[in-house]
Coordinates of C-alpha atoms in Angstrom, one line a residue:
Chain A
X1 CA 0.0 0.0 0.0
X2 CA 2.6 3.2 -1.0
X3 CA 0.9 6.2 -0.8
X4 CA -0.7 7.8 -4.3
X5 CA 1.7 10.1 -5.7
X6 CA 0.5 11.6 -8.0
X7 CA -2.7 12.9 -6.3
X8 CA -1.6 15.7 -3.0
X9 CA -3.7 13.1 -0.3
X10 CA -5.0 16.0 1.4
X11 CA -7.2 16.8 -0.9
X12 CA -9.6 13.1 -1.2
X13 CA -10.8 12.3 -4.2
X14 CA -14.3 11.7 -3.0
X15 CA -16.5 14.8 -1.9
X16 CA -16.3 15.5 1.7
X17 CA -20.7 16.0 2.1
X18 CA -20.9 12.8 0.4
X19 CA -18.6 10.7 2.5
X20 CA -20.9 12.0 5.3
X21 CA -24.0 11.7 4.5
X22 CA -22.9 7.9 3.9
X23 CA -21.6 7.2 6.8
X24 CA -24.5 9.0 8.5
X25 CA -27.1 6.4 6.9
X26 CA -27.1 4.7 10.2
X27 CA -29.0 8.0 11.8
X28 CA -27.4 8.4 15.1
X29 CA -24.0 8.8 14.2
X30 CA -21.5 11.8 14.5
X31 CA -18.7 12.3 13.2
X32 CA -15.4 14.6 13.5
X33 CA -13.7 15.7 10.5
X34 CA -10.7 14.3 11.2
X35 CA -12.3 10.8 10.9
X36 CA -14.3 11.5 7.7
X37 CA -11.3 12.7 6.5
X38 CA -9.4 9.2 6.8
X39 CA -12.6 7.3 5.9
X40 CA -12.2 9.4 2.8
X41 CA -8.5 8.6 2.1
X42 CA -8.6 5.1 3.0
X43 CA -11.8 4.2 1.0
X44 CA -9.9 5.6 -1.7
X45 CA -7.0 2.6 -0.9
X46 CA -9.5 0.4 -0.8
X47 CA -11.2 1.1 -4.2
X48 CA -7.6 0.6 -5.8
X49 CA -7.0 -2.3 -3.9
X50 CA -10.5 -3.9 -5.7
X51 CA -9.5 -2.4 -9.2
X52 CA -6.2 -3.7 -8.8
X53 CA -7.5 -7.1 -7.6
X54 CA -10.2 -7.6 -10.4
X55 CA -7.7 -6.3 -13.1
X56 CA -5.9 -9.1 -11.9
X57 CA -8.4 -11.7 -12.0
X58 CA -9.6 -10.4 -15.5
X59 CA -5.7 -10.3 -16.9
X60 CA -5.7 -14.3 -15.4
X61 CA -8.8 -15.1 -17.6
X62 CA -6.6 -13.4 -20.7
X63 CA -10.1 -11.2 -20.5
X64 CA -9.9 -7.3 -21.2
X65 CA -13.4 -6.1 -20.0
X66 CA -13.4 -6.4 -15.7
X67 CA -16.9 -7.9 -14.7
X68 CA -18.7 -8.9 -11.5
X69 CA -17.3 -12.7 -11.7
X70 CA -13.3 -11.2 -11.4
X71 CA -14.6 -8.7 -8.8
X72 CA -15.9 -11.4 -6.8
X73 CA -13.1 -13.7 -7.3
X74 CA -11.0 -10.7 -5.8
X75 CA -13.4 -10.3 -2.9
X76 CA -13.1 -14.4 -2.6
X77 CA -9.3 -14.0 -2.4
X78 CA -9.2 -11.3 0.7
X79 CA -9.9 -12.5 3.9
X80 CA -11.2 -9.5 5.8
X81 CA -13.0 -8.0 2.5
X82 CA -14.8 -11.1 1.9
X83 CA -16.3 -10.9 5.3
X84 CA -18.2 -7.8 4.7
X85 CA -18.6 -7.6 1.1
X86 CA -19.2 -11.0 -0.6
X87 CA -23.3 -11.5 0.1
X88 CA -23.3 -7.9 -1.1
X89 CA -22.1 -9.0 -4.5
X90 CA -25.2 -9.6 -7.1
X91 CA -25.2 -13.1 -7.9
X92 CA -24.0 -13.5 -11.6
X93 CA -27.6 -14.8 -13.5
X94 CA -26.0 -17.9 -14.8
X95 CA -26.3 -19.2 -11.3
X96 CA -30.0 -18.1 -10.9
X97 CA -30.8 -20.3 -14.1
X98 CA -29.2 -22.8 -12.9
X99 CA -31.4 -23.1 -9.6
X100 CA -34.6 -22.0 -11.6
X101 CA -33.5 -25.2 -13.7
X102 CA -33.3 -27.4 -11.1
X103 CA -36.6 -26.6 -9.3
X104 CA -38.2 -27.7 -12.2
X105 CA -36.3 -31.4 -11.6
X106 CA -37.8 -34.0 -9.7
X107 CA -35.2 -34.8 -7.8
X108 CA -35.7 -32.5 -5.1
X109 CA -38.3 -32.5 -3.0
X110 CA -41.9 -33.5 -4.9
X111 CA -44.2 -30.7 -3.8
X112 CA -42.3 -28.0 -5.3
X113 CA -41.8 -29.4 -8.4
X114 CA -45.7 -29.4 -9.3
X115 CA -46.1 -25.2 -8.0
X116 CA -45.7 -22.4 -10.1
X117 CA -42.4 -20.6 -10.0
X118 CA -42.0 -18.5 -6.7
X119 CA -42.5 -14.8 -6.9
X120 CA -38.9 -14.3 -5.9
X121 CA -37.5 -16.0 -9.5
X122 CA -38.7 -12.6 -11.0
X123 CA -36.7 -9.9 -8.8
X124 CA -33.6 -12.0 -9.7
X125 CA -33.3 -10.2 -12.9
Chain B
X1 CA -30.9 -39.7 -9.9
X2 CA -30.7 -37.5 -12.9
X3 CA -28.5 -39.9 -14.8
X4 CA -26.9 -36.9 -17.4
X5 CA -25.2 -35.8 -14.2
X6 CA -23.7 -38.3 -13.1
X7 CA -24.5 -40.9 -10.1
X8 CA -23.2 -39.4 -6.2
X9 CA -22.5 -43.5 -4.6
X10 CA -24.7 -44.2 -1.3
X11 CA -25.9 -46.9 0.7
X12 CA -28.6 -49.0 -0.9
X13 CA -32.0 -47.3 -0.1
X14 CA -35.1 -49.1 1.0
X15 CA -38.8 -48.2 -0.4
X16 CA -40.6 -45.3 0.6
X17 CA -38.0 -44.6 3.9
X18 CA -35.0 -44.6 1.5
X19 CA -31.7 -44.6 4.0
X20 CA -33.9 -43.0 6.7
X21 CA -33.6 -46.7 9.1
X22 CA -29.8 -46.4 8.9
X23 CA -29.6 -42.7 9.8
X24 CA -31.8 -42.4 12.8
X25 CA -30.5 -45.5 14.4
X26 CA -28.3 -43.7 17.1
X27 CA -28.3 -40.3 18.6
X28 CA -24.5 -39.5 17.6
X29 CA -25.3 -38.8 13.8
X30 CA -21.9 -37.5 13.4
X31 CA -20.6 -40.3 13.9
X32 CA -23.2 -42.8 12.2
X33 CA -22.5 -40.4 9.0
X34 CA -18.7 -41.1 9.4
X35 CA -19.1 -44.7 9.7
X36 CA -21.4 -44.2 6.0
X37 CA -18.7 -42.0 4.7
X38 CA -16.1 -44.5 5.4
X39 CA -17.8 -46.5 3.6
X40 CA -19.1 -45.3 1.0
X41 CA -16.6 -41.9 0.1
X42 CA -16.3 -38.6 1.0
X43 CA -19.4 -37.2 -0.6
X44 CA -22.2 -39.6 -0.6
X45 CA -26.1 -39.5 -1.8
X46 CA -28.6 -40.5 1.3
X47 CA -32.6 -40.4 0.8
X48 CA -33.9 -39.5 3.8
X49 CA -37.7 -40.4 2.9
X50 CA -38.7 -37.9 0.4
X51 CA -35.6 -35.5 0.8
X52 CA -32.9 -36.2 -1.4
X53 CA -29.1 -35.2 0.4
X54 CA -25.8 -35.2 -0.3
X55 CA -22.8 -35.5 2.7
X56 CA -19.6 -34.1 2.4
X57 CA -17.2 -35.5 4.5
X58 CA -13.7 -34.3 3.7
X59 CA -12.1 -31.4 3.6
X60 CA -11.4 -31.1 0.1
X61 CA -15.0 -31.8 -0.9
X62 CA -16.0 -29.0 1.5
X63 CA -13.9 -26.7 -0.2
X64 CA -15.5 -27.4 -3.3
X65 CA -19.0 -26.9 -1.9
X66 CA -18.1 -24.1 0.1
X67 CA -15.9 -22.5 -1.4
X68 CA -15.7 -23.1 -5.4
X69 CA -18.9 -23.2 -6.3
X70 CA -20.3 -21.8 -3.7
X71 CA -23.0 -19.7 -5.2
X72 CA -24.4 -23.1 -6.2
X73 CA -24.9 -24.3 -3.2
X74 CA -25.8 -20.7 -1.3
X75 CA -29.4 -22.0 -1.1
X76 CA -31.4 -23.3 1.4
X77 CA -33.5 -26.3 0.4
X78 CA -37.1 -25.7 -0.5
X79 CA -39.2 -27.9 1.8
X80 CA -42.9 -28.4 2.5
X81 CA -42.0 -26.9 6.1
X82 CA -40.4 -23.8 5.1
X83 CA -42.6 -23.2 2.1
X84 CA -45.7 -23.3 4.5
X85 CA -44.5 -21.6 6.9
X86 CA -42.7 -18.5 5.2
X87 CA -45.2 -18.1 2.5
X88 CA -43.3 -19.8 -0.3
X89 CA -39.6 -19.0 1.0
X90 CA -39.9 -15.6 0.8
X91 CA -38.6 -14.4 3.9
X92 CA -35.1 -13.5 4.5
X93 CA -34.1 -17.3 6.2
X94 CA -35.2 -19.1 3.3
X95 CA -35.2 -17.4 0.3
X96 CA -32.3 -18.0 -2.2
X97 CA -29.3 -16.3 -2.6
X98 CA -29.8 -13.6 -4.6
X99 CA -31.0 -10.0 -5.4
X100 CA -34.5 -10.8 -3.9
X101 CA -32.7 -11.4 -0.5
X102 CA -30.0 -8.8 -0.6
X103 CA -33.4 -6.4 -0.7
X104 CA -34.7 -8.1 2.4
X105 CA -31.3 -7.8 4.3
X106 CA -30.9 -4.4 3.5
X107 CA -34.3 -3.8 4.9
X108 CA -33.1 -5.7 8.0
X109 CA -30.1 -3.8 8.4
X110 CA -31.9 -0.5 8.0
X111 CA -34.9 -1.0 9.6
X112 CA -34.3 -3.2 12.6
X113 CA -30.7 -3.6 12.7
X114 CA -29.9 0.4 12.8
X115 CA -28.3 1.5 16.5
X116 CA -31.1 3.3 17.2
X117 CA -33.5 0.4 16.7
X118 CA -31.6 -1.9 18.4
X119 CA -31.4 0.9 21.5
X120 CA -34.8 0.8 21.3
X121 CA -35.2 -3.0 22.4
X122 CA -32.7 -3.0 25.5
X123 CA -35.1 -3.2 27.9
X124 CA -36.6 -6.3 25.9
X125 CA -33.7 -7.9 25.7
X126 CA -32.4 -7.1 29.0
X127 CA -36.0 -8.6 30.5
X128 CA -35.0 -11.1 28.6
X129 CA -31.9 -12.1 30.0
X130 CA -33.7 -11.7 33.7
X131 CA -35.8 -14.8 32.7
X132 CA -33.1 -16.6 31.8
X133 CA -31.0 -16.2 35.1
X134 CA -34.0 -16.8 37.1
X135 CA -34.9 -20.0 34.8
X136 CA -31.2 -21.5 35.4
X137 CA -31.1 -20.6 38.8
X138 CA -34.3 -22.0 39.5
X139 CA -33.2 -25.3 38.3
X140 CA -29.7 -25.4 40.3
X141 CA -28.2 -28.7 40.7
X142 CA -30.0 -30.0 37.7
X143 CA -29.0 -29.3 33.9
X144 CA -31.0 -27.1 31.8
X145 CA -31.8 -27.4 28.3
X146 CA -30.6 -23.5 27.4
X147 CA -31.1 -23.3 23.7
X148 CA -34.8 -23.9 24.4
X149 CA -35.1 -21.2 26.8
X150 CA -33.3 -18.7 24.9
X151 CA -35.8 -19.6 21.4
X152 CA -39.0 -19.4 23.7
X153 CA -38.1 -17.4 25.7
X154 CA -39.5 -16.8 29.2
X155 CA -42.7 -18.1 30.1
X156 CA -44.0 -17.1 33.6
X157 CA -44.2 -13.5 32.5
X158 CA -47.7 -13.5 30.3
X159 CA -47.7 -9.7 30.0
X160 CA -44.1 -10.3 28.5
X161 CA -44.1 -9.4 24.3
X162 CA -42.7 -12.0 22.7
X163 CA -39.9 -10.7 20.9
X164 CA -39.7 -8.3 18.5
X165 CA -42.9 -7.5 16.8
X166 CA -44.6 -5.2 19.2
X167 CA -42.8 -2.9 21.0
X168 CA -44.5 -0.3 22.3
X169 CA -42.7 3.0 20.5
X170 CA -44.2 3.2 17.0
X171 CA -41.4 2.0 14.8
X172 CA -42.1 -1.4 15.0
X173 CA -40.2 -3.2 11.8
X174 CA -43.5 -4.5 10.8
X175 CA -45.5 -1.4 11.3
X176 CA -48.8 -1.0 9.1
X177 CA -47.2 0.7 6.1
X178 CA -45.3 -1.1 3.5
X179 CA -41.8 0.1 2.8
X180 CA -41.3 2.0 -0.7
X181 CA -39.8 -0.6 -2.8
X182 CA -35.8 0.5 -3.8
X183 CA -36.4 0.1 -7.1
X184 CA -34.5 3.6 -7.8
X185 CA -31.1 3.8 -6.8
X186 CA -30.7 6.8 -4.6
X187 CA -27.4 8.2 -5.5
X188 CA -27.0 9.8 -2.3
X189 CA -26.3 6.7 -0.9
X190 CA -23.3 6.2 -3.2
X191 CA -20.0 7.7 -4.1
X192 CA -20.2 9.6 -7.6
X193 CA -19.9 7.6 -10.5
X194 CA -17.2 9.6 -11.8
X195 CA -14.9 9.8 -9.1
X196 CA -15.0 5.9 -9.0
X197 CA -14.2 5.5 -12.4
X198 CA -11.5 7.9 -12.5
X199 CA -10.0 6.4 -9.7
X200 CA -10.2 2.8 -11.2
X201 CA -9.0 3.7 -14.3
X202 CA -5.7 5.3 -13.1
X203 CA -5.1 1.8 -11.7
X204 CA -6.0 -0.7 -14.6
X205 CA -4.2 -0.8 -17.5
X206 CA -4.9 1.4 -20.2
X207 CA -6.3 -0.7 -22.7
X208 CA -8.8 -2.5 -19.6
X209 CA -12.3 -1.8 -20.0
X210 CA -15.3 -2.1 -16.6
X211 CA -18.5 -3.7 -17.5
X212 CA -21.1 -1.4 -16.5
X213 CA -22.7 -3.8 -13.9
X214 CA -19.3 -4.1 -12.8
X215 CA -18.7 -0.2 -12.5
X216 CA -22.1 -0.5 -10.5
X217 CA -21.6 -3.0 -8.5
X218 CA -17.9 -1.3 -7.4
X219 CA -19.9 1.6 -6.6
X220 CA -22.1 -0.3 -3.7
X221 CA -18.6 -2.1 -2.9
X222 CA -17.2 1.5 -2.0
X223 CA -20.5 2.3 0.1
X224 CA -20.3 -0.9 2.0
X225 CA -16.8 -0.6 3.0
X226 CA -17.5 2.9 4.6
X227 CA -20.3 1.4 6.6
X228 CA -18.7 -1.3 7.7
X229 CA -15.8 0.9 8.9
X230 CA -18.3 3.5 10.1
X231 CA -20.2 0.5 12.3
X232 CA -17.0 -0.9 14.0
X233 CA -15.9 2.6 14.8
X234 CA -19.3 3.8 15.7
X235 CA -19.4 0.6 18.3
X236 CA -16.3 1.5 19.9
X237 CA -17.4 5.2 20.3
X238 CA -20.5 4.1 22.3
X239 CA -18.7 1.6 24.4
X240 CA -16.5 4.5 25.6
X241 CA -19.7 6.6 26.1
X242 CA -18.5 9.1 23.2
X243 CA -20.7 10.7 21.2
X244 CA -18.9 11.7 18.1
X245 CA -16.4 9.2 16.2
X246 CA -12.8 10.5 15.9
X247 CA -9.7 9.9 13.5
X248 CA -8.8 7.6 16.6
X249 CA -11.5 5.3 16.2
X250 CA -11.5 4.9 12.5
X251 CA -7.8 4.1 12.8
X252 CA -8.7 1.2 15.7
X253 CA -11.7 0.1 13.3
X254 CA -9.4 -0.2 10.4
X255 CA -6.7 -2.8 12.5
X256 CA -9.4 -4.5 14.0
X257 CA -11.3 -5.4 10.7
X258 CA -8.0 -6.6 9.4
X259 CA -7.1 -3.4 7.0
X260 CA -3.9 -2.8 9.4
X261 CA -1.7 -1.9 6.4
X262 CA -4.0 1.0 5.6
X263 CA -3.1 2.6 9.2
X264 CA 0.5 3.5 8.1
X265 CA -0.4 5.4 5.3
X266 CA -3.2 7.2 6.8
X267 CA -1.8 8.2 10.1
X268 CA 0.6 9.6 7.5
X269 CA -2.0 11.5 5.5
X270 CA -3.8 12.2 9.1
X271 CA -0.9 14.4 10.2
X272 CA -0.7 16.0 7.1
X273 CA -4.4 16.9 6.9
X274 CA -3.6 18.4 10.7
X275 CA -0.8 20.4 9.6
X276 CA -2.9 21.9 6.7
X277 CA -5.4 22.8 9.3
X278 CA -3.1 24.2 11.7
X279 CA -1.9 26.6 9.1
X280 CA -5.0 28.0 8.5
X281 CA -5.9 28.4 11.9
X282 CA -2.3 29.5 12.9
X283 CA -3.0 32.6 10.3
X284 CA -5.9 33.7 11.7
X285 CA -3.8 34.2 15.2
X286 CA -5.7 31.5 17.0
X287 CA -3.4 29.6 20.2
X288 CA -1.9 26.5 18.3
X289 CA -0.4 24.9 21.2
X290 CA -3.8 24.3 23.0
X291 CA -5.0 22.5 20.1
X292 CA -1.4 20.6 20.4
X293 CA -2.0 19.5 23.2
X294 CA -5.3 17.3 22.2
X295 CA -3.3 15.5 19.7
X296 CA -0.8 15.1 22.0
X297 CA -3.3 12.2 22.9
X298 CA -5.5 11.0 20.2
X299 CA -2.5 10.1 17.9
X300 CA -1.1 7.0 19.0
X301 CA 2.4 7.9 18.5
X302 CA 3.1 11.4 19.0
X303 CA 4.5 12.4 22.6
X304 CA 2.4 13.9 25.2
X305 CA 4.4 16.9 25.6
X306 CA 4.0 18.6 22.4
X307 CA 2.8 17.8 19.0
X308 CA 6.1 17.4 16.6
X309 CA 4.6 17.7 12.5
X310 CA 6.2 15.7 10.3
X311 CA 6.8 16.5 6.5
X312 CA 7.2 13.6 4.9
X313 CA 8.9 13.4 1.5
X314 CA 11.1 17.1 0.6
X315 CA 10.0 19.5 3.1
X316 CA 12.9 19.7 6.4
X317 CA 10.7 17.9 9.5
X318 CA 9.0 20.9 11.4
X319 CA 8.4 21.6 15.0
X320 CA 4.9 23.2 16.0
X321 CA 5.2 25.7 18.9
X322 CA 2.6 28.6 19.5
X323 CA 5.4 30.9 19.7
X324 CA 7.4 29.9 16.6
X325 CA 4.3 29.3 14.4
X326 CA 4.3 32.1 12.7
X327 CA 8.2 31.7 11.4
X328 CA 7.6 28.2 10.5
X329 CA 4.8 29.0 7.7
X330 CA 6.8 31.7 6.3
X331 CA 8.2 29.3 4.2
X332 CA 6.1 29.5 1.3
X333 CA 4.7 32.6 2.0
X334 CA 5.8 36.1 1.4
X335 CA 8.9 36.8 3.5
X336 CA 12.1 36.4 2.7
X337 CA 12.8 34.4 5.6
X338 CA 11.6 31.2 3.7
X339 CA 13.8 27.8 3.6
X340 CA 17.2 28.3 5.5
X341 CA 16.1 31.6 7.6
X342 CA 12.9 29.8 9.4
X343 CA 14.6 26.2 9.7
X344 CA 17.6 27.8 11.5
X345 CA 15.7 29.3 13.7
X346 CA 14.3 26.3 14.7
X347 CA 17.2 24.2 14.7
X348 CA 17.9 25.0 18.0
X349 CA 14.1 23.8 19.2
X350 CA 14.2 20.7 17.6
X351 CA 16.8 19.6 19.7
X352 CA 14.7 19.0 23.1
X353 CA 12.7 17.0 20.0
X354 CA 12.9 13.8 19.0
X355 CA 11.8 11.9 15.9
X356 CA 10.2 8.6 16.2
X357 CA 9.2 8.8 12.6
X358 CA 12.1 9.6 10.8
X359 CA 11.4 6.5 9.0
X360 CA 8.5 8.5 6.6
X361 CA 11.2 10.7 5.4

């Protein structure tokens, strides 16, 4: 993690309100701003430690567009990012099919088979 | 068994009960599953009467599951129980993995999950916790079946509301109105578009290219990451009765959550961004050495005597004295006196100094 050179660190990337108002979502919080400050600044690590990560995964896969499978196999590979960030990934629809697929199979359990589709298989778009 | 898929190996299976007799015929089923998997391999197809299941017993195999293809398996099975009970899996327990359930979590961790929410509970749960002491220690000398008690929780109190879904402010989770479905993204809740992009394509290589679910999706990564940091700081602030979270507590959150080699770098850019503001407020004549004296003990490192400012990189390190301010930010500034004239001046302070970070030079 060296510090960004060519950008003067004192002056974040990210828009100070911004940075508060999300950290504020959870209502009763107050913050110094000192501390939105460094949430700014190291947010900003962390963002180039996901680009870096994908870019990584996607170079790997000989792939030149980064997607969302390469961005979670980054998460997948970081123990303390995985932890908070890896539900929050949208599952890739391949995988959605795949269980919409097998619903329709007998082999799991009878009832299910014989109902229409749940109203749930339609958000999953 | 599908037969395109391949065939899992398992014990022969009876009519009707399937392997059901061989499963329930002690009450260690960790080890009755063993003895099976010894058998019969480390991931083995059982037919427990109408429920078809797969054991995994090795650690390899887990990975696999677990790990691999883990979205595959992220799902809980859809049974007659759980369908009837949770209106056709739709609740946030049963319902796959997917965006249908991220919408239900993030309701959950809005809604009822929020600090002030679960404030609102305390006395609930510590009423709770009451039963529970006077439950075990009612049965002393005997044991006491606690997961039970701490599912139904206590009994002798009728009055007592059973959990959650009334409590008697009105922002119960499952109040009358329905919740306006997030079907617009509210890009308050997010970090500019732009200023992630930019960011991302200083660091990929020029010819990369971001899928726009991808550049999304990054988007709500950046979001999470300052709530999660926020939370874990927030926490800390409220155990230690403080109101407001400081630089000191998003530091702690940072090593606790396992981003320790961030610290480094932004105590660095902390000091900095102090420095910047001490200038400012060192023009306008205001004391600097009382406001030296509270960093004296937020920062972890600095000494509690008096706050020395580091310049890391090409400027000479500086000392920060309310008497000497004004000489050291002459440097840039109009006077002559910049460079040489100001750091002689202080050469002579900086001995009672000492540097503990001459490493960031």
């Amino acid at each position: 993690m060296t510090e960004n050179e060519a950008v003067d660190p004192i002056r974040p990337e990210f828009p100070t309100g911004r940075v508060k108002k999300i950290m504020k979502l959870d209502k009763d919080i107050k913050v110094n701003p000192e501390a939105s400050f460094l949430i700014s600044c190291s947010t900003n690590l962390f963002l180039q430690f996901l680009a870096e990560r994908s870019a990584e995964v996607a170079a790997e896969k000989k792939k030149k567009t980064v997607k969302i499978d390469h961005l979670r196999t980054a998460v997948k590979r970081h123990r303390p990012t995985i932890d908070f960030l890896l539900d929050s990934l949208p599952v890739p629809a391949e995988s959605i099919q795949s269980v919409a697929n097998s619903l329709s199979d007998r082999d799991l359990s009878r009832p299910v088979a014989d109902k229409p589709a749940p109203p749930w298989l339609e958000l999953a778009a | 068994m599908n037969s395109t898929r391949g065939v899992i190996p398992g014990p022969w299976k009876l009519p009707l009960i399937g392997n059901l007799h061989q499963v329930t015929v002690s009450d260690l089923l960790h080890f009755t599953l063993r003895n099976l998997a010894i058998k019969h391999g480390p991931i083995m197809h059982l037919q427990l009467g109408q429920v078809s299941t797969v054991v995994v017993s090795s650690p390899e195999t887990a990975r696999e599951i677990m790990k691999t293809h883990d979205l595959v398996f992220a799902y809980m099975p859809f049974l007659v129980v759980s369908m009837i009970t949770t209106f056709e899996c739709t609740d946030i327990a049963f319902s796959p993995y997917g965006n249908y359930w991220r919408h239900l979590r993030k309701i959950c961790n809005e809604e009822l999950l929020s600090a002030a929410q679960v404030g609102s509970f305390r006395s609930i749960r510590e009423g709770e916790v009451l039963d529970l002491e006077e439950t075990i220690k009612s049965n002393a000398g005997m044991p006491v079946n606690l997961r039970l008690n701490i599912i139904h929780g206590g009994s002798s109190n009728s009055n007592n509301n059973n959990g959650i879904v009334s409590t008697d402010n009105g922002n119960a989770a499952n109040s009358n109105a329905m919740p306006p479905p997030c079907t617009v993204r509210e890009q308050d809740q997010y970090m500019p578009i732009a200023n992630v992009i930019r960011i991302m394509r200083r660091i990929l290589p020029t010819h990369a290219k971001i899928s726009d679910d991808a550049k999304l999706t990054i988007q709500e990564c950046v979001s999470e990451y300052i709530s999660f940091i926020t939370g874990e700081a927030n926490e800390r602030c409220q155990r230690e009765q403080r109101k407001t979270i400081t630089a000191e507590d998003v530091l702690w959150a940072m090593g606790k959550l396992g981003f320790d080699e961030y610290v480094e770098p932004l105590t660095v850019f902390l000091n900095r961004y102090r420095e910047t503001q001490n200038e400012r407020t060192s023009l306008r004549g205001e004391p600097v050495l009382k406001r030296g004296m509270d960093y004296g003990s937020s920062i972890m490192m600095a000494p509690p005597y008096a706050p020395p400012v580091f310049h890391v990189g090409h400027h000479q390190q500086g000392f920060l004295d309310g008497t000497t301010a004004m000489g050291g930010y002459l440097r840039d500034g109009s006077g002559g006196a910049a460079g040489g004239g100001s750091s002689s001046s202080q050469a002579s302070l900086t001995n009672n100094n000492f540097d503990p970070f001459g490493q960031y030079m």
